[in-house]
Amino acid sequence: MTEIARNKLEATETVAGKEYAAKRRDNIRTFVRTNPDYYIAQFDKIGGGESFTPTFNAAAGILGPIWLGARGLWMWAVPFLLLETLGFVQIARGLFGDLAADARARIESIEGTLDLRRRQLAAAIEDNSEKVDVYQRTVKSLEESNGGIRLEAQEIADQGIWIALAGAIILFAAKAAQAVIANWALEARFSEWLSNPRIRSGMEPRQLAFTATFMVLIVAAAMLHYCFPGRFDLLTRFPTDPGIRLTSISGVEAFFTFCVTNGEILFDFITYCIRLILDALELVFVNTPWIVIASFIVLLTWLTAGIRTAIWSGAFLAYMGLLGFWEKAMTTLALLGTAACLSIAIGIPLGMFCARRPRFYAFIQPIMDFMQTMPAFVFMIPVIAFFGTGKPAAVVTTMIFGGTPVVRLTVLGLRGVPESVREAAISFGASKWYLFTRVDLPLASPSIRAGINQTIMLSLAMVVVASLIGAKGLGEDVLEALQYANVGQGILAGFSILFCAMILDRIVQGARK
């Protein structure tokens, strides 16, 4: 490269660099809106470093979380708000708080008892009773206890200055940390804003007022509550009315009564369908000779997961048989199989339907969240009301708890199919059916099989809970062990449940591999 060409290239790079710097400064002015020259210098300093570059922002240090919240940095504002609230509370407690309130309440309680015992002692002395010594010892003990609590209250009151000092240290440390990291956090948000201008920028007066009001209320409420405990009922108890709860209970009961009365045909039909599958699986697992079932399970494990896993499966089956758990384990597998088969038969088509329909999936997601997070003992109540007790109710309860993973992972797998692969198949003339069966499902099958596995595992986790409403099997032994503190029986039955889960997991995971 000649000297002239090199000079032209350097000049071009210099011009491009100046244009970039000018554009960056304009963007910073648009983003921060207030005091742009200061932030331009700070952002240039931060952007020029490869790691965290400490700076000092006095406004952020003074205003603290209010500054962070007004700038939209709520991920930083919330933890620092908690720290500053702790500092302010400790300062207020140490300087103005009633630290010995609990001790005085105990003293008043003891003095009431002491006054009663003194009157009993005086009456006993007057009547020359045999209980004089007992009352004297009781009075002496209460007086000593009262004196000890008074000393304790005095010591607590004397610690006020140290509590306030600790709060001041926490507050100072939090404000210093905010002053140091504020510009660095704001520069990171500026980088996000460059790629997404919809991110809120600047410090609007309305946002500043909202943030300041919110945080001042939080700090003030915490200070009043901890400095003067029990004095403000609004801060101690949520304002409510017992009639609201009673009305809600009556409404829920009326709703379920209506459903039970008018949906008897539907619930009977569901029970009949569950019974058909459950009886068929019990016929296969329970009534078939054990050697046939054991051989089939070992063979299936060998074909899917290998010879080593098949040997372990045989050992697990031998454990259940030798300890007398065979029939109950097969009953558990029949119950689990019914719930899992129904969950999978409903979940996979539902997941396929939701994968390309985001609005419908957004509609059923809260329902699935409810099914997965609501405690099992809660949704067992309406299940018993609709289906009674017994195995069908246990199957429905298990389906509610374990049926959501297969839907979620089916949706996840189908949405994770690369668009480039689908577009390539379409460009070669693939029909919708071919695209779905030969492209989408094969690529999504690992995720779908993982969903099947999770559904089976969660269904098996409900074995003990299902036994509470009449389901037979290994859960019944565990429940009985809990009732009678039979440690040995509970542990052995628990291992049987574990081995059933491991066998099913190896079969499903082995097939996926």
mmCIF file with all atom_site columns, N, CA and C in Angstrom, residues 25 41 48 111 144 147 151 173-174 177 209 239 271 281 296 342 359 379 386 405 407 425 458 496 509:
data_model
loop_
_atom_site.group_PDB
_atom_site.id
_atom_site.type_symbol
_atom_site.label_atom_id
_atom_site.label_alt_id
_atom_site.label_comp_id
_atom_site.label_asym_id
_atom_site.label_entity_id
_atom_site.label_seq_id
_atom_site.pdbx_PDB_ins_code
_atom_site.Cartn_x
_atom_site.Cartn_y
_atom_site.Cartn_z
_atom_site.occupancy
_atom_site.B_iso_or_equiv
_atom_site.pdbx_formal_charge
_atom_site.auth_seq_id
_atom_site.auth_comp_id
_atom_site.auth_asym_id
_atom_site.auth_atom_id
_atom_site.pdbx_PDB_model_num
ATOM 1  N N  . ARG A 1 25  ? -23.237 10.734  20.438 1.00 0.00 ? 25  ARG A N  1
ATOM 2  C CA . ARG A 1 25  ? -23.549 11.822  21.360 1.00 0.00 ? 25  ARG A CA 1
ATOM 3  C C  . ARG A 1 25  ? -25.005 12.267  21.209 1.00 0.00 ? 25  ARG A C  1
ATOM 4  N N  . ALA A 1 41  ? -19.760 12.132  28.696 1.00 0.00 ? 41  ALA A N  1
ATOM 5  C CA . ALA A 1 41  ? -18.405 11.860  29.193 1.00 0.00 ? 41  ALA A CA 1
ATOM 6  C C  . ALA A 1 41  ? -18.350 10.549  29.965 1.00 0.00 ? 41  ALA A C  1
ATOM 7  N N  . GLY A 1 48  ? -15.385 2.648   26.947 1.00 0.00 ? 48  GLY A N  1
ATOM 8  C CA . GLY A 1 48  ? -14.002 2.406   26.564 1.00 0.00 ? 48  GLY A CA 1
ATOM 9  C C  . GLY A 1 48  ? -13.331 1.307   27.359 1.00 0.00 ? 48  GLY A C  1
ATOM 10 N N  . GLU A 1 111 ? -47.156 -8.871  86.078 1.00 0.00 ? 111 GLU A N  1
ATOM 11 C CA . GLU A 1 111 ? -47.660 -8.102  87.230 1.00 0.00 ? 111 GLU A CA 1
ATOM 12 C C  . GLU A 1 111 ? -49.118 -8.434  87.510 1.00 0.00 ? 111 GLU A C  1
ATOM 13 N N  . GLU A 1 144 ? -38.824 -12.269 90.874 1.00 0.00 ? 144 GLU A N  1
ATOM 14 C CA . GLU A 1 144 ? -37.490 -12.408 90.266 1.00 0.00 ? 144 GLU A CA 1
ATOM 15 C C  . GLU A 1 144 ? -37.577 -12.354 88.743 1.00 0.00 ? 144 GLU A C  1
ATOM 16 N N  . GLY A 1 147 ? -38.222 -8.802  87.684 1.00 0.00 ? 147 GLY A N  1
ATOM 17 C CA . GLY A 1 147 ? -37.010 -7.991  87.777 1.00 0.00 ? 147 GLY A CA 1
ATOM 18 C C  . GLY A 1 147 ? -36.047 -8.277  86.635 1.00 0.00 ? 147 GLY A C  1
ATOM 19 N N  . LEU A 1 151 ? -34.661 -5.594  83.741 1.00 0.00 ? 151 LEU A N  1
ATOM 20 C CA . LEU A 1 151 ? -33.261 -5.379  83.362 1.00 0.00 ? 151 LEU A CA 1
ATOM 21 C C  . LEU A 1 151 ? -33.063 -5.593  81.862 1.00 0.00 ? 151 LEU A C  1
ATOM 22 N N  . ALA A 1 173 ? -23.773 2.759   52.998 1.00 0.00 ? 173 ALA A N  1
ATOM 23 C CA . ALA A 1 173 ? -23.208 1.786   52.061 1.00 0.00 ? 173 ALA A CA 1
ATOM 24 C C  . ALA A 1 173 ? -24.099 1.622   50.837 1.00 0.00 ? 173 ALA A C  1
ATOM 25 N N  . ALA A 1 174 ? -25.422 1.584   51.047 1.00 0.00 ? 174 ALA A N  1
ATOM 26 C CA . ALA A 1 174 ? -26.349 1.435   49.914 1.00 0.00 ? 174 ALA A CA 1
ATOM 27 C C  . ALA A 1 174 ? -26.269 2.643   48.985 1.00 0.00 ? 174 ALA A C  1
ATOM 28 N N  . ALA A 1 177 ? -22.992 2.595   47.027 1.00 0.00 ? 177 ALA A N  1
ATOM 29 C CA . ALA A 1 177 ? -23.032 1.593   45.958 1.00 0.00 ? 177 ALA A CA 1
ATOM 30 C C  . ALA A 1 177 ? -23.871 2.078   44.784 1.00 0.00 ? 177 ALA A C  1
ATOM 31 N N  . ALA A 1 209 ? -42.381 11.427  39.856 1.00 0.00 ? 209 ALA A N  1
ATOM 32 C CA . ALA A 1 209 ? -43.349 11.624  40.945 1.00 0.00 ? 209 ALA A CA 1
ATOM 33 C C  . ALA A 1 209 ? -43.923 10.294  41.407 1.00 0.00 ? 209 ALA A C  1
ATOM 34 N N  . PRO A 1 239 ? -57.406 -4.736  56.040 1.00 0.00 ? 239 PRO A N  1
ATOM 35 C CA . PRO A 1 239 ? -58.811 -4.356  56.275 1.00 0.00 ? 239 PRO A CA 1
ATOM 36 C C  . PRO A 1 239 ? -59.765 -5.280  55.523 1.00 0.00 ? 239 PRO A C  1
ATOM 37 N N  . THR A 1 271 ? -66.553 -41.260 34.074 1.00 0.00 ? 271 THR A N  1
ATOM 38 C CA . THR A 1 271 ? -66.224 -42.387 34.953 1.00 0.00 ? 271 THR A CA 1
ATOM 39 C C  . THR A 1 271 ? -66.260 -43.702 34.187 1.00 0.00 ? 271 THR A C  1
ATOM 40 N N  . LEU A 1 281 ? -56.351 -52.370 31.792 1.00 0.00 ? 281 LEU A N  1
ATOM 41 C CA . LEU A 1 281 ? -54.956 -52.410 32.249 1.00 0.00 ? 281 LEU A CA 1
ATOM 42 C C  . LEU A 1 281 ? -54.795 -53.281 33.484 1.00 0.00 ? 281 LEU A C  1
ATOM 43 N N  . PHE A 1 296 ? -41.984 -59.385 29.741 1.00 0.00 ? 296 PHE A N  1
ATOM 44 C CA . PHE A 1 296 ? -42.303 -58.332 28.782 1.00 0.00 ? 296 PHE A CA 1
ATOM 45 C C  . PHE A 1 296 ? -41.625 -57.018 29.159 1.00 0.00 ? 296 PHE A C  1
ATOM 46 N N  . LEU A 1 342 ? -54.417 -41.309 29.253 1.00 0.00 ? 342 LEU A N  1
ATOM 47 C CA . LEU A 1 342 ? -55.407 -40.271 28.996 1.00 0.00 ? 342 LEU A CA 1
ATOM 48 C C  . LEU A 1 342 ? -54.761 -38.891 28.899 1.00 0.00 ? 342 LEU A C  1
ATOM 49 N N  . ARG A 1 359 ? -52.847 -17.347 20.384 1.00 0.00 ? 359 ARG A N  1
ATOM 50 C CA . ARG A 1 359 ? -53.922 -16.781 21.206 1.00 0.00 ? 359 ARG A CA 1
ATOM 51 C C  . ARG A 1 359 ? -54.615 -17.857 22.034 1.00 0.00 ? 359 ARG A C  1
ATOM 52 N N  . PHE A 1 379 ? -57.597 -29.479 44.834 1.00 0.00 ? 379 PHE A N  1
ATOM 53 C CA . PHE A 1 379 ? -58.462 -29.888 43.725 1.00 0.00 ? 379 PHE A CA 1
ATOM 54 C C  . PHE A 1 379 ? -59.017 -31.299 43.892 1.00 0.00 ? 379 PHE A C  1
ATOM 55 N N  . PHE A 1 386 ? -67.516 -34.464 42.346 1.00 0.00 ? 386 PHE A N  1
ATOM 56 C CA . PHE A 1 386 ? -68.011 -34.838 41.029 1.00 0.00 ? 386 PHE A CA 1
ATOM 57 C C  . PHE A 1 386 ? -67.987 -36.346 40.787 1.00 0.00 ? 386 PHE A C  1
ATOM 58 N N  . PRO A 1 405 ? -47.293 -31.054 31.606 1.00 0.00 ? 405 PRO A N  1
ATOM 59 C CA . PRO A 1 405 ? -45.980 -31.024 30.945 1.00 0.00 ? 405 PRO A CA 1
ATOM 60 C C  . PRO A 1 405 ? -46.000 -31.491 29.497 1.00 0.00 ? 405 PRO A C  1
ATOM 61 N N  . VAL A 1 407 ? -48.322 -31.091 27.312 1.00 0.00 ? 407 VAL A N  1
ATOM 62 C CA . VAL A 1 407 ? -48.843 -30.000 26.472 1.00 0.00 ? 407 VAL A CA 1
ATOM 63 C C  . VAL A 1 407 ? -47.765 -28.940 26.284 1.00 0.00 ? 407 VAL A C  1
ATOM 64 N N  . ALA A 1 425 ? -38.523 -27.207 3.080  1.00 0.00 ? 425 ALA A N  1
ATOM 65 C CA . ALA A 1 425 ? -39.475 -28.259 2.723  1.00 0.00 ? 425 ALA A CA 1
ATOM 66 C C  . ALA A 1 425 ? -40.619 -27.704 1.875  1.00 0.00 ? 425 ALA A C  1
ATOM 67 N N  . LEU A 1 458 ? -44.668 -37.356 37.037 1.00 0.00 ? 458 LEU A N  1
ATOM 68 C CA . LEU A 1 458 ? -45.564 -36.603 37.919 1.00 0.00 ? 458 LEU A CA 1
ATOM 69 C C  . LEU A 1 458 ? -46.791 -37.429 38.295 1.00 0.00 ? 458 LEU A C  1
ATOM 70 N N  . SER A 1 496 ? -40.208 -49.365 46.259 1.00 0.00 ? 496 SER A N  1
ATOM 71 C CA . SER A 1 496 ? -40.947 -49.991 45.157 1.00 0.00 ? 496 SER A CA 1
ATOM 72 C C  . SER A 1 496 ? -41.496 -48.935 44.196 1.00 0.00 ? 496 SER A C  1
ATOM 73 N N  . GLN A 1 509 ? -36.909 -42.746 28.208 1.00 0.00 ? 509 GLN A N  1
ATOM 74 C CA . GLN A 1 509 ? -35.684 -42.048 27.839 1.00 0.00 ? 509 GLN A CA 1
ATOM 75 C C  . GLN A 1 509 ? -34.842 -42.876 26.886 1.00 0.00 ? 509 GLN A C  1
#
